[in-house]
XYZ file of C-alpha atoms in Angstrom:
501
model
C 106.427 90.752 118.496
C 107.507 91.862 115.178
C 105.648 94.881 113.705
C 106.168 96.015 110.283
C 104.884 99.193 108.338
C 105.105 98.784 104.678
C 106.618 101.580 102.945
C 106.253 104.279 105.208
C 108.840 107.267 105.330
C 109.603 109.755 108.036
C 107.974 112.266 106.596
C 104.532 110.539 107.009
C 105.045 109.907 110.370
C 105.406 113.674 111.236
C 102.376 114.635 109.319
C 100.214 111.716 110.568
C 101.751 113.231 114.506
C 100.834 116.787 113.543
C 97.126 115.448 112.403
C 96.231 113.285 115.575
C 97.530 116.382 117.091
C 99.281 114.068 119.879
C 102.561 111.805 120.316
C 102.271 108.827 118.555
C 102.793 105.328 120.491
C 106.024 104.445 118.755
C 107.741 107.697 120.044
C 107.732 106.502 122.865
C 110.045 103.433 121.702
C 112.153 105.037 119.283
C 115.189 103.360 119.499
C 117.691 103.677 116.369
C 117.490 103.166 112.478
C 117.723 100.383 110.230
C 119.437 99.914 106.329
C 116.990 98.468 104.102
C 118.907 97.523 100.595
C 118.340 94.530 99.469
C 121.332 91.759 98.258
C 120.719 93.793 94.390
C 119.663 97.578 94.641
C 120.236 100.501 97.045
C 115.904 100.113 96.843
C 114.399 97.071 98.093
C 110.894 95.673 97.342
C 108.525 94.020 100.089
C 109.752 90.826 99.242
C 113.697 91.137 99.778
C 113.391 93.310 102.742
C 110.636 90.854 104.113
C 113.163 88.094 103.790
C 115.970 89.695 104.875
C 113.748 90.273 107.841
C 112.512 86.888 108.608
C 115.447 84.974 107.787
C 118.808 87.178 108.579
C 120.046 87.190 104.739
C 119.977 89.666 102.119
C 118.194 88.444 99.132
C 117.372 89.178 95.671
C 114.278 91.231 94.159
C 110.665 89.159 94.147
C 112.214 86.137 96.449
C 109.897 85.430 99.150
C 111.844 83.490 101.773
C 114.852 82.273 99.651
C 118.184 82.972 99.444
C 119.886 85.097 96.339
C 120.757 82.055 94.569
C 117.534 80.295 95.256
C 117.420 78.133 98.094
C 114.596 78.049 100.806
C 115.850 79.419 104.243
C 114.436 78.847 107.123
C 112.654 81.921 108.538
C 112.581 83.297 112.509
C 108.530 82.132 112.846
C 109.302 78.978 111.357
C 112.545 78.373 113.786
C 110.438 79.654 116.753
C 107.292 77.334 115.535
C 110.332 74.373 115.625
C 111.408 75.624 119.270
C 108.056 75.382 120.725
C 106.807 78.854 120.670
C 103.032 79.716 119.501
C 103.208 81.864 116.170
C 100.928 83.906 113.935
C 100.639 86.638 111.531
C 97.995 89.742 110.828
C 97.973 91.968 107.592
C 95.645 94.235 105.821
C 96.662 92.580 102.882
C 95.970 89.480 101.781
C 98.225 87.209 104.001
C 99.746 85.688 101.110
C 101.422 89.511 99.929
C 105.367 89.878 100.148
C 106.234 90.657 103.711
C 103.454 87.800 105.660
C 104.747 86.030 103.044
C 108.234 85.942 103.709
C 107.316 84.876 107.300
C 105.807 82.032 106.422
C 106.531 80.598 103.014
C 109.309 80.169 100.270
C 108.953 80.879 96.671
C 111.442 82.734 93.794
C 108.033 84.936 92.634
C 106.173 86.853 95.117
C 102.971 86.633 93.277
C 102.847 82.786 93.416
C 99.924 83.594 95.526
C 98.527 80.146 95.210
C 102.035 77.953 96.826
C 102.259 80.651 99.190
C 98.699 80.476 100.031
C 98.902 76.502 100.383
C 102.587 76.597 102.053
C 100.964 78.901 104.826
C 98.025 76.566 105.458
C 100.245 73.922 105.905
C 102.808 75.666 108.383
C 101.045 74.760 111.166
C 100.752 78.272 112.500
C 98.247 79.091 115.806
C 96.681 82.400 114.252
C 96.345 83.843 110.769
C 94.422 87.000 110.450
C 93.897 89.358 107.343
C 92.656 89.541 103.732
C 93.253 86.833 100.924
C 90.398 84.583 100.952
C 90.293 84.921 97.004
C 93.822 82.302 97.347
C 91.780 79.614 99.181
C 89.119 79.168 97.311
C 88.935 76.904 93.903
C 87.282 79.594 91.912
C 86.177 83.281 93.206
C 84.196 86.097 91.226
C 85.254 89.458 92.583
C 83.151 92.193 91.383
C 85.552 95.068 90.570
C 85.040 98.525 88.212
C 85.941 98.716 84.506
C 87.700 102.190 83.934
C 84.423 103.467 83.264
C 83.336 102.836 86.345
C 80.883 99.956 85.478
C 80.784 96.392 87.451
C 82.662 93.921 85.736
C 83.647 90.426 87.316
C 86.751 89.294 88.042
C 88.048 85.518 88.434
C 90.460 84.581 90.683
C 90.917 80.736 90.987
C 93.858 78.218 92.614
C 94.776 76.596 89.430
C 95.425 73.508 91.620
C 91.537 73.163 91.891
C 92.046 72.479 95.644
C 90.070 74.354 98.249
C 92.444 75.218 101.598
C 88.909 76.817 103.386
C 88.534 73.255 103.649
C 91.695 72.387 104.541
C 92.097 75.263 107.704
C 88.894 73.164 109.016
C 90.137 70.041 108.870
C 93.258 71.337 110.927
C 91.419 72.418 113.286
C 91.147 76.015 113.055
C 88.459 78.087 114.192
C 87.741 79.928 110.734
C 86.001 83.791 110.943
C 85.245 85.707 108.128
C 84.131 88.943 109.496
C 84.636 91.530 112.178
C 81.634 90.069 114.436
C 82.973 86.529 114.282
C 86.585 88.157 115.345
C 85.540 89.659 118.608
C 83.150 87.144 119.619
C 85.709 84.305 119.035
C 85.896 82.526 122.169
C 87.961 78.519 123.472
C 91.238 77.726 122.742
C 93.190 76.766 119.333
C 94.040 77.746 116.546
C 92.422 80.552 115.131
C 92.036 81.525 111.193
C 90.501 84.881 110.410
C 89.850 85.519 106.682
C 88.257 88.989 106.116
C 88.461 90.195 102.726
C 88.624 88.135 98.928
C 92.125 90.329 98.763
C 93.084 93.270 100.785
C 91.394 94.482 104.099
C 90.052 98.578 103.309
C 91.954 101.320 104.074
C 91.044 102.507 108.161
C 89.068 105.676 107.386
C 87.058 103.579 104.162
C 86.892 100.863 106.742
C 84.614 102.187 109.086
C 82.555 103.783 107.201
C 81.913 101.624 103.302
C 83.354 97.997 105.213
C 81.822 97.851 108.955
C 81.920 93.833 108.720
C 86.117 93.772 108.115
C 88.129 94.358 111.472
C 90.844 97.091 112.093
C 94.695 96.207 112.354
C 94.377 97.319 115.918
C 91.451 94.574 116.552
C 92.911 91.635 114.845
C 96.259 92.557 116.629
C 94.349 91.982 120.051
C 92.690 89.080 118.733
C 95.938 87.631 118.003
C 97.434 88.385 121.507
C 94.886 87.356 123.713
C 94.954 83.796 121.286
C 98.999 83.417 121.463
C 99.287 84.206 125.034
C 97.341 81.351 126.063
C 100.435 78.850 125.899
C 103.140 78.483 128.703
C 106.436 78.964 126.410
C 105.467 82.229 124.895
C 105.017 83.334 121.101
C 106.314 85.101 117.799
C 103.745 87.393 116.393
C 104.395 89.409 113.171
C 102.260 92.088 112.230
C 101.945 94.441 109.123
C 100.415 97.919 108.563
C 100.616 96.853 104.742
C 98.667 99.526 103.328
C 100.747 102.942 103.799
C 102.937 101.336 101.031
C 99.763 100.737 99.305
C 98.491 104.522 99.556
C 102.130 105.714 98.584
C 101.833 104.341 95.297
C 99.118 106.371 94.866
C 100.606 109.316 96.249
C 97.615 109.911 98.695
C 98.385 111.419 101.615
C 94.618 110.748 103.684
C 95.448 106.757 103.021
C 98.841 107.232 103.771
C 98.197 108.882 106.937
C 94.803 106.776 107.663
C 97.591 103.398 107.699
C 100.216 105.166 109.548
C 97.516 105.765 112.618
C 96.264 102.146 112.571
C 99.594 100.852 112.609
C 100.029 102.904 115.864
C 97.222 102.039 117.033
C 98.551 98.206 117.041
C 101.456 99.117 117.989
C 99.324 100.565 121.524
C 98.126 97.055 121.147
C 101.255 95.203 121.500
C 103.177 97.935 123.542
C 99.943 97.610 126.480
C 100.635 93.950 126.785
C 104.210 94.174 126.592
C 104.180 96.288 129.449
C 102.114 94.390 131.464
C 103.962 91.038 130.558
C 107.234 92.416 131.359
C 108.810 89.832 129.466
C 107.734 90.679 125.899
C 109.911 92.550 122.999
C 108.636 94.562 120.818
C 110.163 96.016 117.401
C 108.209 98.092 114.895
C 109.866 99.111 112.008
C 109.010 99.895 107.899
C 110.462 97.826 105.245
C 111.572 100.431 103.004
C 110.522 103.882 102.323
C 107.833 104.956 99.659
C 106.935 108.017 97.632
C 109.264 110.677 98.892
C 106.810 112.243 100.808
C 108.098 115.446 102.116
C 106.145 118.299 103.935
C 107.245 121.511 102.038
C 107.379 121.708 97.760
C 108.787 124.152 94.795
C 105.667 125.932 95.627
C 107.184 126.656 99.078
C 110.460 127.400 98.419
C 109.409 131.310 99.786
C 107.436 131.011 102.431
C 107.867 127.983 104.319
C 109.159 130.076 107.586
C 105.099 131.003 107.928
C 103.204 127.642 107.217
C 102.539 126.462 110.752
C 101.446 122.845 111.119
C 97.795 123.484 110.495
C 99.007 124.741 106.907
C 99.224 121.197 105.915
C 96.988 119.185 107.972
C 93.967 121.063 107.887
C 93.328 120.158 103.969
C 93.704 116.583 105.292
C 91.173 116.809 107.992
C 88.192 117.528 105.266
C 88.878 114.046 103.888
C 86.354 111.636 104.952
C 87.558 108.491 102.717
C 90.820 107.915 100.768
C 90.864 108.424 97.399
C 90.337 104.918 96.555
C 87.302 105.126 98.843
C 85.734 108.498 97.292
C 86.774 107.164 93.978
C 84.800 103.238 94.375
C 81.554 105.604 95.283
C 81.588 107.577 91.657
C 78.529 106.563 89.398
C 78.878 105.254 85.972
C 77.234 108.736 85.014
C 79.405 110.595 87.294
C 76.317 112.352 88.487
C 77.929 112.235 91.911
C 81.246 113.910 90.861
C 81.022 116.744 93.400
C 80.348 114.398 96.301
C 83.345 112.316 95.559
C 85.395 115.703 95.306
C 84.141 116.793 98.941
C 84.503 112.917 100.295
C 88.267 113.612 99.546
C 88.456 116.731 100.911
C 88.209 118.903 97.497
C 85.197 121.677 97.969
C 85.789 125.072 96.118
C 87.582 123.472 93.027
C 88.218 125.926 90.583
C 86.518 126.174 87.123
C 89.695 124.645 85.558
C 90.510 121.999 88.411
C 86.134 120.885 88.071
C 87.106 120.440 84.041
C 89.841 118.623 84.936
C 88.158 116.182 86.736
C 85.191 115.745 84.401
C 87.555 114.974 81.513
C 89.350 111.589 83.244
C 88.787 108.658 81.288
C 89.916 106.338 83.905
C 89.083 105.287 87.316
C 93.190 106.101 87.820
C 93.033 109.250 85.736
C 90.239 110.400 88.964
C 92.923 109.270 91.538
C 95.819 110.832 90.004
C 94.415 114.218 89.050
C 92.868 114.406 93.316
C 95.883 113.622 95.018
C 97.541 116.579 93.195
C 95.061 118.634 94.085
C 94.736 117.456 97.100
C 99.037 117.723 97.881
C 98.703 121.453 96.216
C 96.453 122.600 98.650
C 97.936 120.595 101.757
C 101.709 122.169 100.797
C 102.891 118.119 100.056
C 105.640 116.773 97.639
C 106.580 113.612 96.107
C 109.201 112.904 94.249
C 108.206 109.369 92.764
C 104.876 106.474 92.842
C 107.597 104.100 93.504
C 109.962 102.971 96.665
C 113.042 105.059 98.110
C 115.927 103.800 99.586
C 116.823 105.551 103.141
C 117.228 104.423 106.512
C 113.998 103.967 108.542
C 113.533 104.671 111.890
C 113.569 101.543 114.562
C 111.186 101.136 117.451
C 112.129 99.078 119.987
C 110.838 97.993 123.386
C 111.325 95.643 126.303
C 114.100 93.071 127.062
C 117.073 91.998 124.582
C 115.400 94.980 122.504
C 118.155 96.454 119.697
C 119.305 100.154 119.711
C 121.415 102.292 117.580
C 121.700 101.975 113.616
C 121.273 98.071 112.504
C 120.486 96.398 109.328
C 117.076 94.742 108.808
C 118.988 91.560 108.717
C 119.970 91.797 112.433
C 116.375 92.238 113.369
C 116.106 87.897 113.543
C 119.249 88.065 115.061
C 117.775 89.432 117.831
C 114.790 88.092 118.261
C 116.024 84.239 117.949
C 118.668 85.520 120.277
C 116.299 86.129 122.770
C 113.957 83.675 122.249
C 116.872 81.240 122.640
C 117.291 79.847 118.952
C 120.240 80.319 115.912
C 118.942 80.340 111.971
C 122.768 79.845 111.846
C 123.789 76.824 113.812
C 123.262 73.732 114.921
C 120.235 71.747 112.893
C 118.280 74.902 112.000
C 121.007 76.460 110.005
C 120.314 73.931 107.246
C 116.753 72.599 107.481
C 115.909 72.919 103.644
C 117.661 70.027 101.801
C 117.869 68.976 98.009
C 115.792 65.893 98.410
C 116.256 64.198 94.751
C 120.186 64.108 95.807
C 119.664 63.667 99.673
C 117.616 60.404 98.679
C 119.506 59.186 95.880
C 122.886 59.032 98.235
C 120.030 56.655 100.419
C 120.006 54.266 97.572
C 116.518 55.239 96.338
C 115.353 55.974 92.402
C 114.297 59.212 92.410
C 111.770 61.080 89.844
C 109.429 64.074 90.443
C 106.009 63.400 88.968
C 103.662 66.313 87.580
C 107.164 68.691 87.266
C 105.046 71.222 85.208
C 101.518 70.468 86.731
C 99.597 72.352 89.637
C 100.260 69.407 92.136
C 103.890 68.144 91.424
C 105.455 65.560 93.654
C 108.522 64.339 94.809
C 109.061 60.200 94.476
C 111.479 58.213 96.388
C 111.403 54.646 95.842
C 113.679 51.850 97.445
C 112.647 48.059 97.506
C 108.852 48.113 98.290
C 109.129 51.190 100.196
C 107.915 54.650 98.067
C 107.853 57.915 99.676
C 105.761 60.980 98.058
C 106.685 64.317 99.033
C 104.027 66.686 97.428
C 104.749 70.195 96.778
C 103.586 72.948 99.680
C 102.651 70.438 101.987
C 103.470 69.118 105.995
C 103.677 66.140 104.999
C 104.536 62.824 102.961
C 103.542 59.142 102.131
C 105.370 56.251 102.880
C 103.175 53.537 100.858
C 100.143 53.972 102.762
C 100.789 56.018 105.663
C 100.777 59.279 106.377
C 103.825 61.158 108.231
C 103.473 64.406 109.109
C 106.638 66.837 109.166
C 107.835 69.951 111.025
C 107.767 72.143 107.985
C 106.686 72.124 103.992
C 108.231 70.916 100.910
C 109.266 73.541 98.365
C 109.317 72.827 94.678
C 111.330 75.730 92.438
C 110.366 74.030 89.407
C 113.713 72.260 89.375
C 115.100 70.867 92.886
C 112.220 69.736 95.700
C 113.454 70.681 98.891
C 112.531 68.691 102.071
C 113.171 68.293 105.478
C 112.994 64.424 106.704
C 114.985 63.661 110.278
C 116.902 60.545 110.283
């Protein structure tokens, strides 16, 4: 099992230890740290680090499962999918984000939501749990808040028209879409859970403004007991997504409210690991966000006599994240005050109250609490964007790694152990060029649709034709349908395929 924390730096992790007031699970597997640059920049973005993750090669900004000069490479789920193992993924945000992503699919833009949405349905794998239903639907109307806080509506479609709810059906998933339906799923298969239009709520908004949407911790169980039903044994990855998501924001309640559900999956895995006795299980973070540190220019005097309750105590009065108390503000903002103390801010000063009454913007709200909120909790951050050190690595069970690796070993060791190569033998080159792979055949070649929603790959010899279309498991020979081991990728340019013979 593979368990990722999306842009989470040490820092965090200490204050989110200091405010459970206990050891967290993953120090009891601390193990060594891991580089996380990417093939470009001494700061990676979800998507490189993802890849670099699931396939063993550094990559380029954006690329979800490709290598830096664009080909599709075949990732550590999809080579233990190929060697017989059950797989599955679980995210808090939508499944088709950067890091599940880069497990699963292959694109040059990370935002191609819709192919990575349709590759994933078509990948064959036993469980898929998170948010992202908004990608497999036709058309979707998401209510979200204008800057003045009114309901507007917001369309999300798949421009291909097609509708994959249908689709994870007709494979034979058992499809849930809500917390209830999760812990009551019972029988064997495959199992899709699909809890949110986009992401799953932060933990502490969770259980209190989105009851019906399951924790990490839940759908990580969920995904066990489902996995661990077949003989060979499994590849699970799971991502805390959303402490990169808080960083951005420079909130240090959502950060810390992501850090403890990530542990608490990490409990998850780590309790049937141990029982197992056979299992591995890394944790690590994909990159570091914010520059979080504990201690600011404020104090640069005094920071010999702010014990740990000095900074987690102004925490503690938060009873949503800021994007919680925030999506609770009235159009009138008659409800200001409440939204302050939901966040933790009582006792605002004359000029901090003024403040907040002149934001124009939903943001403007978020930007001008956190501040207030890091003032009085003695935080610092040095940037809304990524960082670039070494992450910790948690590690447990047999074949685990130790010491100071590179995210790209990470596959390495996991296909080690689970008896596979991404760099030999017929895995090391799965992804072909099909147009020239089929013209050495003899075949005339010719993609039809090349700048349509639904392109497809044509192959035709004698009376024989062969259609390859894009994202899918499959192709057509005339009238029959063959069903393949992986998808076909389309780049806009070269269709890449996998065919045996």
């Amino acid at each position: 099992m593979l368990l990722i924390m999306d842009g989470t730096n040490s820092d965090i992790l200490t204050l989110s230890r200091w405010y459970r007031g206990t050891d967290l699970h993953l120090d009891s597997i601390l193990s060594g740290g891991v580089h996380t640059h990417s093939a470009q920049s001494a700061i990676t973005d979800s998507a490189a680090a993802g890849s670099a993750m699931a396939t063993g090669m550094k990559t380029r900004a954006d690329y979800i499962g490709m290598s830096p000069d664009g080909r599709p490479v075949l990732t550590v789920l999809e080579g233990a999918k190929l060697s017989g193992y059950k797989t599955g993924i679980v995210a808090t945000s939508p499944v088709q984000h950067a890091t599940p992503a880069a497990f699963t699919s292959h694109a040059l833009n990370r935002d191609e939501f819709g192919d990575i949405g349709e590759q994933q349905v078509h990948q064959g794998l036993d469980v898929v749990l998170g948010g992202g239903a908004a990608w497999l639907k036709p058309q979707t109307k998401n209510p979200v808040k204008n800057d003045d806080g009114m309901l507007k509506t917001k369309q999300v479609s798949r421009e291909d028209g097609e509708n994959l709810l249908e689709t994870i059906k007709a494979n034979q998933y058992q499809l849930v879409r809500k917390r209830d339906g999760l812990l009551n799923s019972t029988g064997s298969g495959k199992l899709w859970g699909s809890f949110a239009n986009e992401d799953i709520s932060f933990e502490m908004d969770r259980r209190k403004l989105h009851p019906d949407e399951p924790s990490l911790k839940e759908m990580t169980h969920a995904a066990i007991n489902k996995l661990s039903e077949g003989d060979k044994g499994f590849f699970l990855m799971v991502e805390g997504s959303k402490v990169d998501w808080a960083a951005h924001k420079n909130d240090p309640v959502g950060m810390i409210s992501e850090v403890l559900s990530f542990d608490d999956a990490v409990g998850e895995a780590l309790a049937f690991a141990r029982k197992d006795k056979n299992t591995m299980v890394i944790a690590v973070t994909d990159h570091g966000n914010s520059g979080l540190t504990l201690g600011n220019q404020h104090t640069n005097g005094d920071y010999k006599h702010l014990p740990a309750g000095k900074f987690v105590e102004p925490l503690k009065k938060a009873r949503l994240t800021v994007k919680g108390a925030v999506s609770q503000l009235k159009p009138d903002r008659s409800n200001l005050k409440k939204v302050l103390t939901n966040y933790g801010l009582k006792n605002l000063s004359s000029k901090e109250f003024s403040l907040m009454k002149r934001a124009a913007t939903a943001e403007e709200f978020e930007n001008h609490m956190v501040k207030l909120m890091a003032k009085r909790a003695n935080l610092g951050f040095t940037t809304h964007g990524h960082t670039g050190e070494d992450v910790f690595l948690y590690a447990y069970g047999p074949g685990k790694p130790v010491g100071l690796i590179d995210n790209t070993d990470i596959p390495r060791v996991i296909s080690d152990y689970l008896g596979f190569s991404l760099t030999s033998g017929k895995l090391a080159h799965w992804y072909v060029d099909g147009m020239t792979i089929f013209r050495e055949k003899g075949y005339q070649v010719r993609i039809e649709g090349r700048t349509s929603e639904n392109p497809v790959l044509v192959a035709v010899r004698g009376e024989e034709v062969l259609r390859f279309p894009e994202n899918k498991n499959f192709y057509w020979r005339n009238d029959e349908k063959v069903m393949l081991n992986s998808v076909n990728v389309f780049d806009g340019k070269t269709f890449y395929v996998h065919v045996e013979g």
